[in-house]
């Protein structure tokens, strides 16, 4: 480029739901750094700070080419002083000292190990860390009583911390579809979560299940888990029934980020391809199967579009859509419904496209929701 000519300025909308965010984007050195700081804030229970870093990370991931200098970022939304400092550091030195310090801190490392156990949240991990527990071995000898989820989490720790590949997700899909259709013919199974957004690996596999005849889907999770159990592939499950009908959301109700669908957080046994097992055997001496985290969510067909939007993610994209709805449109969006606070009525939708349209947003396809 010619000297003295000002670098072209990027432009971007301020809400992540107003733009398309691919995975992994063109600035992975920067976004990986900001993601560490976001994660560290999450592990400290500092939600506000975590969201601020997540927003800057998503903004940079949405840019259509590589950032060469901070000057190019002038005027862009979502980038606070702190994020800009980190970006500057990475652009100047190839890495950020704050990120390096964070990654090597004993607190961050211990919190990652402990929250890496399925069933262990930030609060529990913090309490254990305060007691000096930093590793799985220390936890096992600590004498703490673990709940069933945590016991399963510890038992399958290695498997559950090994990313699920797209092929494995497809194999799990076959198992889940077979089980669902054998207990309720005509039911529809849709892959949601990160894999629907086109990610090539994930920490679990998410499925949304519905049936074209409203009501037929009631109690389905229980039947599906019974079927999976009889086939010997259910290693762990925790089922929650649907509580939406008991107290639907509406005007003035406190909005919770948790939806109230019938669902099941489970661990399934994925029997592996014999050829693949043979190839793996040398280094892992492994059994012919691995444990995989699977989420099953059941939605009535009338709420399906909202459920699909909500369970496709990403978490930040969903959060931004809800923030947009409230602050820009005076509407309340959840995984169940969309309520217009001005018109004082629910707006129905049978597709994700309709929901975006109700909200006055341009449609963003799942692969663009990797905020
Ligand atoms: N979700 C939710 N309620 C929960 C858990 C998850 O609504 N109790 C939604 C999240 O908001 C997200 C989607 O389900 O939009 C998938 O969540 P999750 O599996 O945690 O994340 P993924 O985006 O699929 O990423 P990963 O590959 O790590 O699984
Ligand atoms: Mn997922
Ligand atoms: Mn995740
Ligand atoms: Mn999930």
PDB file of C-alpha atoms and ligand atoms in Angstrom, residues 192-195 197 199 201-206 257-259 263 265 293 295 297 309-316 318-319 322 335 370, ligand 1:
ATOM      1  CA  UNK A 192     -29.138 -28.070  16.578  1.00  0.00           C
ATOM      2  CA  UNK A 193     -26.279 -26.385  18.471  1.00  0.00           C
ATOM      3  CA  UNK A 194     -22.821 -25.831  17.039  1.00  0.00           C
ATOM      4  CA  UNK A 195     -23.082 -28.584  14.421  1.00  0.00           C
ATOM      5  CA  UNK A 197     -23.981 -23.754  12.642  1.00  0.00           C
ATOM      6  CA  UNK A 199     -18.847 -26.189  13.259  1.00  0.00           C
ATOM      7  CA  UNK A 201     -16.342 -30.195  16.238  1.00  0.00           C
ATOM      8  CA  UNK A 202     -18.196 -29.603  19.469  1.00  0.00           C
ATOM      9  CA  UNK A 203     -18.381 -30.403  23.168  1.00  0.00           C
ATOM     10  CA  UNK A 204     -21.686 -32.228  22.757  1.00  0.00           C
ATOM     11  CA  UNK A 205     -24.410 -33.005  20.207  1.00  0.00           C
ATOM     12  CA  UNK A 206     -27.730 -31.160  20.505  1.00  0.00           C
ATOM     13  CA  UNK A 257     -32.295 -17.573  30.089  1.00  0.00           C
ATOM     14  CA  UNK A 258     -33.285 -21.154  30.813  1.00  0.00           C
ATOM     15  CA  UNK A 259     -36.153 -22.454  28.740  1.00  0.00           C
ATOM     16  CA  UNK A 263     -35.289 -32.200  27.964  1.00  0.00           C
ATOM     17  CA  UNK A 265     -28.869 -33.989  29.428  1.00  0.00           C
ATOM     18  CA  UNK A 293     -22.514 -35.745  25.727  1.00  0.00           C
ATOM     19  CA  UNK A 295     -28.715 -32.963  24.739  1.00  0.00           C
ATOM     20  CA  UNK A 297     -34.914 -31.186  23.782  1.00  0.00           C
ATOM     21  CA  UNK A 309     -33.580 -20.572  16.972  1.00  0.00           C
ATOM     22  CA  UNK A 310     -32.833 -20.802  20.688  1.00  0.00           C
ATOM     23  CA  UNK A 311     -31.023 -24.146  20.531  1.00  0.00           C
ATOM     24  CA  UNK A 312     -28.970 -23.331  17.454  1.00  0.00           C
ATOM     25  CA  UNK A 313     -27.022 -20.624  19.263  1.00  0.00           C
ATOM     26  CA  UNK A 314     -24.430 -19.431  19.608  1.00  0.00           C
ATOM     27  CA  UNK A 315     -25.039 -18.372  23.182  1.00  0.00           C
ATOM     28  CA  UNK A 316     -23.840 -14.856  22.399  1.00  0.00           C
ATOM     29  CA  UNK A 318     -29.045 -15.632  21.266  1.00  0.00           C
ATOM     30  CA  UNK A 319     -28.187 -13.139  23.949  1.00  0.00           C
ATOM     31  CA  UNK A 322     -32.855 -10.950  23.045  1.00  0.00           C
ATOM     32  CA  UNK A 335     -37.020 -20.203  23.076  1.00  0.00           C
ATOM     33  CA  UNK A 370     -21.135 -18.162  15.201  1.00  0.00           C
TER      34      UNK A 370
HETATM   35  N1  LIG B   1     -28.991 -23.818  25.507  1.00  0.00           N
HETATM   36  C1  LIG B   1     -30.113 -23.425  26.173  1.00  0.00           C
HETATM   37  N2  LIG B   1     -30.330 -23.842  27.453  1.00  0.00           N
HETATM   38  C2  LIG B   1     -29.433 -24.639  28.081  1.00  0.00           C
HETATM   39  C3  LIG B   1     -28.279 -25.051  27.408  1.00  0.00           C
HETATM   40  C4  LIG B   1     -28.083 -24.613  26.100  1.00  0.00           C
HETATM   41  O1  LIG B   1     -30.928 -22.715  25.599  1.00  0.00           O
HETATM   42  N3  LIG B   1     -29.672 -25.026  29.326  1.00  0.00           N
HETATM   43  C5  LIG B   1     -28.772 -23.352  24.133  1.00  0.00           C
HETATM   44  C6  LIG B   1     -27.611 -22.387  24.076  1.00  0.00           C
HETATM   45  O2  LIG B   1     -28.046 -21.069  24.241  1.00  0.00           O
HETATM   46  C7  LIG B   1     -27.058 -22.618  22.708  1.00  0.00           C
HETATM   47  C8  LIG B   1     -27.489 -24.041  22.335  1.00  0.00           C
HETATM   48  O3  LIG B   1     -28.432 -24.426  23.322  1.00  0.00           O
HETATM   49  O4  LIG B   1     -27.634 -21.708  21.832  1.00  0.00           O
HETATM   50  C9  LIG B   1     -26.351 -24.991  22.282  1.00  0.00           C
HETATM   51  O5  LIG B   1     -25.632 -24.972  23.509  1.00  0.00           O
HETATM   52  P1  LIG B   1     -24.268 -25.741  23.727  1.00  0.00           P
HETATM   53  O6  LIG B   1     -24.416 -27.163  23.364  1.00  0.00           O
HETATM   54  O7  LIG B   1     -23.815 -25.459  25.107  1.00  0.00           O
HETATM   55  O8  LIG B   1     -23.246 -24.959  22.790  1.00  0.00           O
HETATM   56  P2  LIG B   1     -22.886 -25.125  21.250  1.00  0.00           P
HETATM   57  O9  LIG B   1     -23.103 -23.803  20.626  1.00  0.00           O
HETATM   58  O10 LIG B   1     -23.590 -26.279  20.645  1.00  0.00           O
HETATM   59  O11 LIG B   1     -21.325 -25.371  21.280  1.00  0.00           O
HETATM   60  P3  LIG B   1     -20.550 -26.728  21.661  1.00  0.00           P
HETATM   61  O12 LIG B   1     -19.895 -27.166  20.420  1.00  0.00           O
HETATM   62  O13 LIG B   1     -19.572 -26.319  22.700  1.00  0.00           O
HETATM   63  O14 LIG B   1     -21.538 -27.705  22.180  1.00  0.00           O
END
